[in-house]
CSV table of C-alpha atoms in Angstrom, one decimal:
chain,number,residue,atom,x,y,z
S,1,MET,CA,149.5,91.8,160.9
S,2,VAL,CA,152.4,91.8,163.0
S,3,PHE,CA,152.5,89.3,165.7
S,4,ASP,CA,154.8,90.1,168.2
S,5,SER,CA,156.0,86.6,169.3
S,6,LYS,CA,158.4,87.7,171.6
S,7,ALA,CA,156.0,90.0,173.6
S,8,PHE,CA,153.6,87.1,173.6
S,9,PHE,CA,155.7,84.5,175.2
S,10,ASP,CA,157.3,87.3,177.6
S,11,ILE,CA,153.6,87.8,178.7
S,12,LEU,CA,152.7,84.1,178.6
S,13,PHE,CA,155.7,82.9,180.7
S,14,SER,CA,155.7,86.3,183.1
S,15,THR,CA,154.2,85.7,186.7
S,16,MET,CA,152.1,88.6,185.9
S,17,PHE,CA,148.9,86.5,185.7
S,18,ILE,CA,149.2,83.7,188.9
S,19,MET,CA,147.8,86.0,191.6
S,20,PRO,CA,144.9,87.5,189.1
S,21,ALA,CA,144.5,83.6,188.1
S,22,LEU,CA,144.1,82.7,191.5
S,23,THR,CA,141.7,85.9,192.2
S,24,THR,CA,139.7,84.7,189.5
S,25,LEU,CA,139.3,81.0,190.8
S,26,GLY,CA,138.9,82.1,194.2
S,27,ILE,CA,135.9,84.7,193.1
S,28,THR,CA,134.4,81.5,191.2
S,29,MET,CA,134.5,79.5,194.1
S,30,VAL,CA,133.0,81.8,196.9
S,31,ALA,CA,130.3,83.2,194.4
S,32,MET,CA,129.1,79.7,193.1
S,33,ALA,CA,129.0,78.6,197.0
S,34,LEU,CA,127.1,81.7,198.1
S,35,ALA,CA,125.0,80.9,194.8
S,36,ILE,CA,124.3,77.0,195.8
S,37,LEU,CA,123.5,78.0,199.4
S,38,LEU,CA,121.0,81.1,198.3
S,39,GLY,CA,119.9,78.2,195.2
S,40,PHE,CA,118.8,75.5,198.1
S,41,GLY,CA,116.9,78.2,200.1
S,42,GLY,CA,115.4,79.7,196.6
S,43,ALA,CA,114.4,76.2,195.5
S,44,MET,CA,113.1,75.4,199.2
S,45,ALA,CA,111.1,78.6,199.4
S,46,ALA,CA,109.8,78.5,195.8
S,47,LEU,CA,108.6,74.8,196.5
S,48,SER,CA,107.1,75.4,200.3
S,49,GLY,CA,103.6,75.4,201.0
S,50,VAL,CA,103.9,79.0,202.6
S,51,ARG,CA,102.6,81.7,200.0
S,52,PRO,CA,104.8,84.4,201.1
S,53,LEU,CA,107.9,82.1,200.8
S,54,ARG,CA,106.9,81.0,197.1
S,55,TRP,CA,106.2,85.0,196.4
S,56,LEU,CA,109.7,86.0,197.7
S,57,ALA,CA,111.5,83.3,195.7
S,58,HIS,CA,109.5,84.2,192.7
S,59,CYS,CA,110.6,87.8,193.1
S,60,TYR,CA,114.3,86.9,193.6
S,61,LEU,CA,114.3,84.9,190.4
S,62,GLY,CA,112.4,87.5,188.4
S,63,PHE,CA,114.6,90.4,189.4
S,64,PHE,CA,118.0,88.8,189.6
S,65,ARG,CA,117.3,87.3,186.3
S,66,GLY,CA,116.1,90.2,184.8
S,67,VAL,CA,118.7,92.8,185.5
S,68,PRO,CA,122.1,92.4,183.5
S,69,VAL,CA,124.6,90.9,185.7
S,70,LEU,CA,127.2,94.1,184.9
S,71,VAL,CA,124.7,96.7,186.1
S,72,GLN,CA,124.4,94.5,189.4
S,73,ILE,CA,128.1,94.5,189.8
S,74,VAL,CA,128.3,98.4,189.2
S,75,PHE,CA,125.3,98.5,191.7
S,76,TRP,CA,127.1,96.9,194.3
S,77,TYR,CA,130.3,98.8,194.0
S,78,ASN,CA,129.0,102.2,193.2
S,79,ALA,CA,125.6,102.4,194.1
S,80,ILE,CA,125.1,100.9,197.5
S,81,PRO,CA,127.7,103.4,199.3
S,82,VAL,CA,125.8,106.2,198.1
S,83,LEU,CA,122.8,104.7,199.1
S,84,THR,CA,123.5,103.8,202.7
S,85,GLY,CA,125.4,107.1,202.9
S,86,ASN,CA,129.2,105.2,203.0
S,87,ALA,CA,127.8,102.9,205.9
S,88,ILE,CA,127.9,100.1,203.4
S,89,ASN,CA,131.2,100.3,201.1
S,90,LEU,CA,132.7,97.2,200.1
S,91,PRO,CA,135.9,96.6,198.6
S,92,ALA,CA,135.6,95.8,194.8
S,93,LEU,CA,136.6,92.4,195.1
S,94,ILE,CA,134.0,91.6,198.0
S,95,ALA,CA,131.2,93.5,196.2
S,96,GLY,CA,131.7,92.1,192.9
S,97,THR,CA,131.8,88.7,194.4
S,98,ILE,CA,128.3,89.3,196.2
S,99,ALA,CA,127.0,90.8,193.0
S,100,LEU,CA,127.9,87.6,190.8
S,101,GLY,CA,126.6,85.2,193.7
S,102,LEU,CA,123.5,86.8,194.4
S,103,ASN,CA,123.0,86.5,190.2
S,104,GLU,CA,124.2,82.9,190.2
S,105,GLY,CA,121.8,82.0,193.1
S,106,ALA,CA,118.9,82.9,191.1
S,107,TYR,CA,119.7,80.2,188.1
S,108,MET,CA,120.9,77.7,191.0
S,109,THR,CA,117.1,78.2,192.5
S,110,GLU,CA,116.1,77.1,189.0
S,111,ILE,CA,118.5,73.9,188.9
S,112,ILE,CA,118.0,72.8,192.1
S,113,ARG,CA,114.0,73.0,192.0
S,114,SER,CA,114.0,71.4,188.9
S,115,GLY,CA,116.0,68.6,190.1
S,116,LEU,CA,113.8,68.2,193.4
S,117,ILE,CA,110.6,68.4,191.5
S,118,ALA,CA,112.1,65.7,189.3
S,119,VAL,CA,111.9,63.1,192.1
S,120,ASP,CA,109.0,60.9,192.1
S,121,PRO,CA,106.3,62.1,194.6
S,122,GLY,CA,105.8,58.7,195.6
S,123,GLN,CA,109.7,58.6,197.2
S,124,ARG,CA,108.7,61.0,199.8
S,125,GLU,CA,105.4,59.7,200.3
S,126,ALA,CA,107.1,56.3,201.0
S,127,ALA,CA,109.6,57.8,203.3
S,128,ARG,CA,106.5,59.7,205.3
S,129,ALA,CA,104.6,56.7,205.2
S,130,LEU,CA,107.5,55.1,207.3
S,131,GLY,CA,107.5,57.5,209.8
S,132,MET,CA,110.2,60.1,208.8
S,133,THR,CA,109.7,63.9,209.3
S,134,ARG,CA,109.7,66.1,206.5
S,135,PRO,CA,113.4,67.1,206.7
S,136,GLN,CA,114.3,63.5,207.2
S,137,ALA,CA,112.5,62.8,204.1
S,138,MET,CA,114.1,65.3,202.3
S,139,ARG,CA,117.4,64.7,203.7
S,140,ARG,CA,117.4,60.9,203.1
S,141,ILE,CA,115.3,60.3,200.3
S,142,VAL,CA,114.6,63.2,198.0
S,143,MET,CA,117.9,65.0,198.0
S,144,PRO,CA,120.2,62.3,197.2
S,145,GLN,CA,118.2,61.6,194.2
S,146,ALA,CA,117.8,65.2,193.1
S,147,LEU,CA,121.4,65.7,193.5
S,148,ARG,CA,122.0,63.3,190.6
S,149,ILE,CA,120.0,65.7,188.5
S,150,ILE,CA,121.4,68.9,189.8
S,151,VAL,CA,125.6,68.3,189.7
S,152,PRO,CA,125.7,68.5,185.9
S,153,PRO,CA,124.0,71.6,185.2
S,154,THR,CA,126.0,73.3,188.4
S,155,GLY,CA,129.3,71.9,186.6
S,156,ASN,CA,128.1,74.2,183.8
S,157,GLN,CA,127.4,76.9,185.9
S,158,PHE,CA,131.1,76.9,187.6
S,159,ILE,CA,132.4,76.9,184.2
S,160,ALA,CA,130.1,79.8,183.0
S,161,MET,CA,130.7,82.1,186.5
S,162,LEU,CA,134.9,81.5,185.7
S,163,LYS,CA,134.2,83.4,182.6
S,164,THR,CA,131.8,85.7,184.2
S,165,THR,CA,134.5,87.1,186.4
S,166,SER,CA,136.1,88.8,183.5
S,167,LEU,CA,133.1,91.4,184.2
S,168,LEU,CA,134.3,92.5,187.1
S,169,PHE,CA,137.3,94.6,185.3
S,170,ALA,CA,134.4,96.9,185.3
S,171,ILE,CA,135.2,97.7,189.0
S,172,ALA,CA,139.0,97.2,188.8
S,173,VAL,CA,138.9,93.7,190.5
S,174,PRO,CA,142.6,92.5,189.7
S,175,GLU,CA,141.5,89.4,188.1
S,176,ILE,CA,142.4,88.1,184.6
S,177,PHE,CA,141.0,90.3,181.9
S,178,SER,CA,141.5,93.5,184.0
S,179,THR,CA,145.4,93.0,184.6
S,180,GLY,CA,145.2,92.0,180.4
S,181,THR,CA,143.5,95.6,179.9
S,182,ASN,CA,145.9,97.1,182.6
S,183,ILE,CA,149.0,95.7,180.0
S,184,TYR,CA,147.5,96.5,176.8
S,185,SER,CA,146.8,100.1,177.9
S,186,GLN,CA,150.4,100.7,178.3
S,187,ASN,CA,152.0,98.3,175.6
S,188,PHE,CA,149.4,98.4,173.0
S,189,LYS,CA,149.9,95.0,172.1
S,190,TYR,CA,146.3,93.9,172.2
S,191,PHE,CA,146.5,90.6,170.2
S,192,GLU,CA,149.2,89.1,172.5
S,193,VAL,CA,147.8,90.1,175.9
S,194,LEU,CA,144.4,89.1,174.5
S,195,ALA,CA,145.9,85.8,173.3
S,196,VAL,CA,147.6,85.1,177.0
S,197,VAL,CA,144.5,86.3,178.7
S,198,SER,CA,142.4,83.6,176.5
S,199,ILE,CA,145.0,81.0,177.4
S,200,TRP,CA,144.8,81.4,181.1
S,201,TYR,CA,140.9,81.1,180.8
S,202,LEU,CA,141.4,77.8,178.8
S,203,ALA,CA,143.5,76.4,181.2
S,204,LEU,CA,141.3,77.3,184.0
S,205,THR,CA,138.1,76.0,182.3
S,206,ALA,CA,140.0,72.7,181.4
S,207,LEU,CA,140.9,72.5,185.0
S,208,LEU,CA,137.0,73.0,186.2
S,209,THR,CA,136.1,70.4,183.4
S,210,THR,CA,138.1,67.8,184.9
S,211,VAL,CA,137.0,68.1,188.4
S,212,GLN,CA,133.2,68.1,187.0
S,213,LYS,CA,134.0,65.0,185.2
S,214,ALA,CA,135.7,63.5,187.8
S,215,VAL,CA,132.9,64.5,190.2
S,216,GLU,CA,130.3,63.0,188.0
S,217,ARG,CA,131.9,59.6,187.8
S,218,ARG,CA,132.0,59.3,191.4
S,219,LEU,CA,128.3,60.1,191.5
S,220,GLY,CA,128.0,57.6,188.8
S,221,ALA,CA,130.1,55.2,190.7
S,222,ARG,CA,127.2,53.5,192.1
S,223,LYS,CA,126.3,53.1,188.5
S,224,ASN,CA,122.7,51.5,189.3
S,225,THR,CA,121.8,54.2,191.6
S,226,ARG,CA,121.7,56.8,188.8
S,227,ARG,CA,118.3,55.5,187.5
S,228,LEU,CA,115.8,57.6,189.2
S,229,ALA,CA,112.0,56.7,190.2
S,230,ILE,CA,110.1,57.4,187.2
S,231,PRO,CA,106.9,59.2,188.2
S,232,ALA,CA,103.7,56.9,188.1
S,233,GLY,CA,101.8,59.0,185.8
S,234,GLU,CA,104.7,58.3,183.0
S,235,HIS,CA,103.9,54.6,183.5
S,236,GLY,CA,100.4,54.4,183.3
G,1,MET,CA,88.3,47.8,221.3
G,2,ALA,CA,88.8,48.3,217.6
G,3,LEU,CA,91.9,49.3,216.2
G,4,VAL,CA,91.1,51.4,213.5
G,5,GLU,CA,87.9,53.3,214.3
G,6,ILE,CA,86.6,55.6,211.4
G,7,GLU,CA,83.9,58.0,212.3
G,8,ASN,CA,81.7,59.7,209.6
G,9,VAL,CA,84.4,60.9,207.8
G,10,HIS,CA,84.2,63.3,204.9
G,11,LYS,CA,86.5,64.0,202.2
G,12,ARG,CA,86.3,66.7,199.5
G,13,LEU,CA,89.0,66.9,196.5
G,14,GLY,CA,89.3,69.3,193.6
G,15,GLY,CA,85.3,70.4,194.2
G,16,SER,CA,84.1,66.5,194.4
G,17,ASP,CA,83.0,64.7,197.6
G,18,ILE,CA,85.4,61.8,197.5
G,19,LEU,CA,84.4,60.1,200.8
G,20,ARG,CA,80.8,61.1,202.1
G,21,GLY,CA,80.1,60.0,205.9
G,22,ILE,CA,82.3,56.6,205.8
G,23,SER,CA,82.3,55.1,209.2
G,24,LEU,CA,84.1,51.6,209.6
G,25,LYS,CA,85.7,49.7,212.6
G,26,VAL,CA,88.7,47.3,212.2
G,27,ASP,CA,89.5,44.7,214.8
G,28,ALA,CA,93.0,43.9,216.0
G,29,GLY,CA,94.0,40.8,213.7
G,30,GLU,CA,91.3,41.4,211.5
G,31,VAL,CA,91.9,41.2,207.7
G,32,VAL,CA,89.5,43.7,205.8
G,33,CYS,CA,89.5,44.1,201.8
G,34,LEU,CA,87.7,47.1,200.6
G,35,LEU,CA,86.7,46.8,196.9
G,36,GLY,CA,84.8,49.3,194.4
G,37,ALA,CA,85.0,50.8,191.4
G,38,SER,CA,87.8,53.1,190.5
G,39,GLY,CA,86.5,56.4,192.0
G,40,SER,CA,84.8,55.1,194.8
G,41,GLY,CA,87.1,56.5,197.5
G,42,LYS,CA,88.9,53.4,198.4
G,43,THR,CA,92.4,54.4,198.0
G,44,THR,CA,91.6,57.9,199.5
G,45,LEU,CA,90.0,56.4,202.7
G,46,LEU,CA,93.4,54.2,203.0
G,47,ARG,CA,95.5,57.3,202.6
G,48,CYS,CA,93.3,59.3,205.3
G,49,ILE,CA,94.2,56.4,208.0
G,50,ASN,CA,97.8,57.1,208.0
G,51,HIS,CA,97.4,60.9,207.1
G,52,LEU,CA,98.8,61.0,203.7
G,53,GLU,CA,95.6,62.8,202.9
G,54,THR,CA,93.7,65.3,205.3
G,55,ILE,CA,90.1,64.7,206.2
G,56,ASP,CA,87.9,67.5,206.1
G,57,GLN,CA,85.1,65.8,208.7
G,58,GLY,CA,85.1,63.2,211.0
G,59,GLU,CA,87.9,61.4,212.5
G,60,ILE,CA,89.8,58.2,212.2
G,61,LYS,CA,91.7,56.7,215.5
G,62,VAL,CA,94.4,54.4,215.4
G,63,ALA,CA,95.1,52.2,218.6
G,64,GLY,CA,92.9,55.1,220.2
G,65,GLU,CA,94.8,58.2,218.8
G,66,LEU,CA,94.0,60.5,216.0
G,67,VAL,CA,96.4,60.4,213.3
G,68,GLY,CA,97.7,63.9,212.2
G,69,TYR,CA,95.4,65.7,214.4
G,70,ALA,CA,95.0,66.9,217.8
G,71,ARG,CA,91.9,67.8,219.8
G,72,GLY,CA,92.1,71.4,221.0
G,73,ALA,CA,90.6,72.6,224.2
G,74,ASP,CA,87.4,73.7,222.3
G,75,GLY,CA,86.8,70.2,221.1
G,76,LYS,CA,87.5,70.8,217.7
G,77,LEU,CA,90.7,69.0,215.7
G,78,ARG,CA,93.6,71.0,214.6
G,79,ALA,CA,96.6,69.8,212.6
G,80,GLU,CA,99.2,67.8,214.9
G,81,ARG,CA,102.8,68.6,215.0
G,82,ASP,CA,104.5,66.8,211.9
G,83,ARG,CA,106.9,64.8,214.8
G,84,LEU,CA,104.2,63.6,216.4
G,85,THR,CA,102.4,62.3,213.0
G,86,ALA,CA,105.5,60.9,212.2
G,87,ALA,CA,106.0,58.7,215.3
G,88,LYS,CA,102.5,57.4,214.8
G,89,ARG,CA,103.1,56.6,210.9
G,90,ALA,CA,106.0,54.5,212.2
G,91,ARG,CA,103.5,52.1,213.3
G,92,ILE,CA,101.1,52.0,210.6
G,93,GLY,CA,102.7,50.2,207.4
G,94,MET,CA,101.9,50.9,204.0
G,95,VAL,CA,102.2,49.3,200.6
G,96,PHE,CA,101.9,51.2,197.6
G,97,GLN,CA,100.6,50.2,194.3
G,98,ARG,CA,103.8,51.3,192.3
G,99,PHE,CA,106.1,50.4,195.4
G,100,ASN,CA,108.1,53.5,195.8
G,101,LEU,CA,111.2,51.5,196.7
G,102,PHE,CA,113.8,54.2,197.7
G,103,ALA,CA,115.4,54.1,193.7
G,104,HIS,CA,119.0,55.1,195.1
G,105,LEU,CA,119.3,52.5,197.9
G,106,THR,CA,119.7,48.6,197.6
G,107,ALA,CA,116.8,46.1,198.6
G,108,LEU,CA,118.4,45.5,202.1
G,109,GLU,CA,119.2,49.5,202.4
G,110,ASN,CA,115.5,50.2,201.6
G,111,VAL,CA,114.7,47.9,204.7
G,112,THR,CA,117.1,49.2,207.1
G,113,GLU,CA,116.6,52.9,206.3
G,114,ALA,CA,113.7,53.6,208.2
G,115,PRO,CA,114.4,51.1,211.6
G,116,VAL,CA,117.9,53.1,211.7
G,117,GLN,CA,116.4,56.8,210.8
G,118,VAL,CA,113.1,56.8,212.7
G,119,LEU,CA,113.4,54.3,215.4
G,120,GLY,CA,117.6,54.6,216.2
G,121,MET,CA,118.0,51.0,215.9
G,122,SER,CA,121.5,50.2,215.5
G,123,PRO,CA,123.0,49.7,211.5
G,124,ASP,CA,124.1,46.0,212.6
G,125,ALA,CA,120.8,45.1,214.2
G,126,ALA,CA,118.6,46.6,211.3
G,127,ARG,CA,120.8,44.9,208.9
G,128,ARG,CA,120.2,41.4,210.3
G,129,ARG,CA,116.6,42.1,210.7
G,130,ALA,CA,116.4,43.3,207.5
G,131,LEU,CA,118.4,40.2,206.1
G,132,ASP,CA,115.6,38.2,208.1
G,133,LEU,CA,112.8,40.0,206.9
G,134,LEU,CA,114.3,39.5,203.4
G,135,ALA,CA,114.4,36.0,203.6
G,136,SER,CA,110.8,35.6,204.9
G,137,VAL,CA,109.7,37.1,201.8
G,138,GLY,CA,111.7,34.9,199.7
G,139,LEU,CA,114.4,37.6,198.5
G,140,GLU,CA,117.7,37.1,200.6
G,141,LYS,CA,119.8,36.7,197.6
G,142,LYS,CA,118.7,39.9,196.5
G,143,ALA,CA,119.5,42.2,199.0
G,144,GLU,CA,122.3,43.9,197.3
G,145,LEU,CA,120.1,44.9,194.3
G,146,TYR,CA,118.8,48.2,193.5
G,147,PRO,CA,115.0,48.4,192.7
G,148,HIS,CA,115.7,48.8,188.8
G,149,GLU,CA,117.4,45.3,189.1
G,150,LEU,CA,114.4,43.6,190.5
G,151,SER,CA,110.9,42.5,189.1
G,152,GLY,CA,107.8,44.4,190.1
G,153,GLY,CA,106.7,41.4,192.3
G,154,GLN,CA,110.2,41.1,193.8
G,155,GLN,CA,110.2,45.0,194.3
G,156,GLN,CA,106.6,44.7,195.9
G,157,ARG,CA,107.9,42.0,198.5
G,158,VAL,CA,110.8,44.5,199.3
G,159,ALA,CA,108.3,47.0,199.7
G,160,ILE,CA,106.4,44.7,202.4
G,161,ALA,CA,109.6,43.8,204.1
G,162,ARG,CA,110.3,47.4,204.5
G,163,ALA,CA,107.1,48.0,206.0
G,164,LEU,CA,107.2,45.0,208.1
G,165,ALA,CA,110.6,46.3,209.4
G,166,MET,CA,109.1,49.2,211.4
G,167,GLU,CA,106.9,46.2,213.1
G,168,PRO,CA,103.7,47.8,212.6
G,169,ARG,CA,100.4,47.0,214.2
G,170,LEU,CA,98.7,47.8,211.2
G,171,MET,CA,99.6,47.4,207.3
G,172,LEU,CA,97.6,49.3,204.8
G,173,PHE,CA,97.8,47.8,201.3
G,174,ASP,CA,96.9,50.2,198.0
G,175,GLU,CA,95.9,48.0,195.3
G,176,PRO,CA,99.4,46.3,195.6
G,177,THR,CA,99.2,43.8,192.4
G,178,SER,CA,97.5,46.2,190.4
G,179,ALA,CA,100.9,47.4,188.7
G,180,LEU,CA,102.0,44.0,188.3
G,181,ASP,CA,102.1,41.5,185.2
G,182,PRO,CA,99.8,38.8,186.0
G,183,GLU,CA,102.4,36.0,186.2
G,184,LEU,CA,103.7,38.1,189.1
G,185,VAL,CA,100.6,38.4,191.2
G,186,GLY,CA,100.8,35.3,192.7
G,187,GLU,CA,104.2,35.5,194.9
G,188,VAL,CA,103.0,39.1,196.1
G,189,LEU,CA,99.6,37.6,197.2
G,190,GLU,CA,101.3,34.5,198.8
G,191,THR,CA,103.4,36.8,200.8
G,192,MET,CA,100.1,38.8,201.9
G,193,ARG,CA,98.3,35.5,202.8
G,194,ARG,CA,101.4,34.3,205.0
G,195,LEU,CA,101.1,38.0,206.9
G,196,ALA,CA,97.3,37.5,207.7
G,197,ASP,CA,98.0,34.1,208.6
G,198,GLY,CA,100.3,35.5,211.1
G,199,GLY,CA,97.7,37.7,212.8
G,200,MET,CA,98.7,40.8,211.1
G,201,THR,CA,95.9,43.3,211.1
G,202,MET,CA,95.6,44.4,207.2
G,203,ILE,CA,93.5,47.0,205.4
G,204,VAL,CA,93.4,45.9,201.7
G,205,VAL,CA,92.4,47.7,198.4
G,206,THR,CA,92.3,45.3,196.2
G,207,HIS,CA,90.5,44.0,192.9
G,208,GLU,CA,91.8,40.5,193.5
G,209,MET,CA,88.2,38.8,194.1
G,210,SER,CA,90.0,35.3,195.1
G,211,PHE,CA,92.1,36.9,197.6
G,212,ALA,CA,89.2,38.9,199.1
G,213,ARG,CA,87.2,35.4,199.2
G,214,GLU,CA,89.8,33.5,200.8
G,215,VAL,CA,91.8,35.7,203.0
G,216,ALA,CA,89.5,38.3,204.2
G,217,ASP,CA,87.6,38.5,207.2
G,218,ARG,CA,85.2,41.0,206.4
G,219,VAL,CA,84.9,42.7,202.8
G,220,VAL,CA,83.8,46.1,202.9
G,221,MET,CA,81.7,47.2,199.4
G,222,MET,CA,82.3,51.2,198.8
G,223,ALA,CA,80.6,53.2,196.0
G,224,ASP,CA,80.2,57.0,196.0
G,225,GLY,CA,82.5,57.7,198.9
G,226,GLN,CA,80.2,55.7,200.9
G,227,VAL,CA,80.0,51.9,202.7
G,228,VAL,CA,77.4,50.4,200.9
G,229,GLU,CA,77.8,46.9,202.6
G,230,ALA,CA,80.3,45.3,204.5
G,231,ALA,CA,80.0,41.4,205.3
G,232,PRO,CA,82.2,38.4,205.8
G,233,PRO,CA,83.5,37.4,202.2
G,234,GLU,CA,81.3,34.3,201.9
G,235,GLN,CA,78.2,36.2,202.4
G,236,LEU,CA,79.2,39.2,200.3
G,237,PHE,CA,80.1,37.0,197.5
G,238,SER,CA,77.6,34.6,197.4
G,239,ALA,CA,74.5,36.7,198.6
G,240,PRO,CA,75.4,40.2,197.9
G,241,ALA,CA,72.4,42.4,199.6
G,242,HIS,CA,73.2,45.8,197.8
G,243,PRO,CA,72.3,46.3,194.2
G,244,ARG,CA,75.5,48.2,194.0
G,245,THR,CA,77.4,45.1,195.4
G,246,GLN,CA,75.4,42.9,193.0
G,247,ALA,CA,76.3,45.0,189.7
G,248,PHE,CA,79.9,45.5,190.8
G,249,LEU,CA,80.3,41.6,191.2
G,250,ALA,CA,78.5,41.1,187.9
G,251,ARG,CA,80.8,43.3,186.1
G,252,ILE,CA,84.1,41.8,187.7
G,253,LEU,CA,82.7,38.1,186.8
G,254,ALA,CA,82.3,39.1,183.2
G,255,ALA,CA,85.2,40.7,182.9
G,256,ASN,CA,87.1,37.3,184.3
């Protein structure tokens, strides 16, 4: 194997990957924001007393978890314009971000739903008995306790999303990986280019991990609040 | 007029009749203890009073108002808007078997939460009142602790202070000492006794016979979703009229 160290360092220290890295980070943030919003809506629907809402949440979950995300990405970029007679023809960046966000929303629905049901039902009951309305009990009592369960896996989803954005190379979004493919298709330095691409992803995941740790520390700062009410049944 | 009027209440849960035609009146200032074997429906009845459980037939009024229901033009009851039910619940205190203190809030915050959020009280005023209430249950030094840092008896006393912060006209107690270690029962009963002495209207589901005997104005014996006997404690304990009451008391005495 011949490792062209000059090419490697040239690419590593060039500015070629700065915009793509920002693009990757931006797509990750926007797609996750969309996913978290969808996740809250989906979790509320899944836990609601209204049967059609539960059914809707069920279908959303089943569909988006069941279809490969790459298929969804190409669908949004290539199939939607055909389907709508070009009425909807989104730029690759936007189509890709929507596809990632919608897909991730299904996973966030499950994470948020399980956070909500982990809170002892007695907490909501006590809130209701004190005269809180349903939304008040959710916002003031249930959600703050659920968040401590929801935040750690959500951090992991952020990191997973950062890496999944590389699939957008399929619709030529100028993110890190597709930028790399453009470079090695011209100079054929596959190893050197992919090494640089990997370093960029590692740097960004390290950044997100640091943020994740800081957020978790913050949530844990009032350390004694981390402990949750244990459902009565488990105590007997 | 009675503060609580329970009229022919029926309730089915999971295919079995939990309440089968309960009628009971509780006057303002009265302390009523509900006794009965587990499964007799006493906890369910208590939870129907502030509409934590729906009822299938009959009606319950607190201070002359239905809770959780509104009477339609046709005279039938239908579900009331959540906001209205919440406002009525705000005046009915409830103390749970497992305390249900808000786990993410300190003792003090547990007591100030509803006055600020529900009654719109200023945080300062709520805080002052909460500290007074915590002092009245002997916990002024524990105000900044979280529920899991308190003993069961202390948690239950905070829960009582939390309910009192809403200035309820009625207090419901659902087996308030059943989840406590024996040595912690006394401090909670003492708090309840002082509340009763202060004239609070109380409905108490309990297995504490001494509390029922010494504090209750009336003891109500329930069996199979019905009231089988209601009498002042001295009468019910010394000369129970109904065979179910006799059997229940004999079992309790044997167990003690």
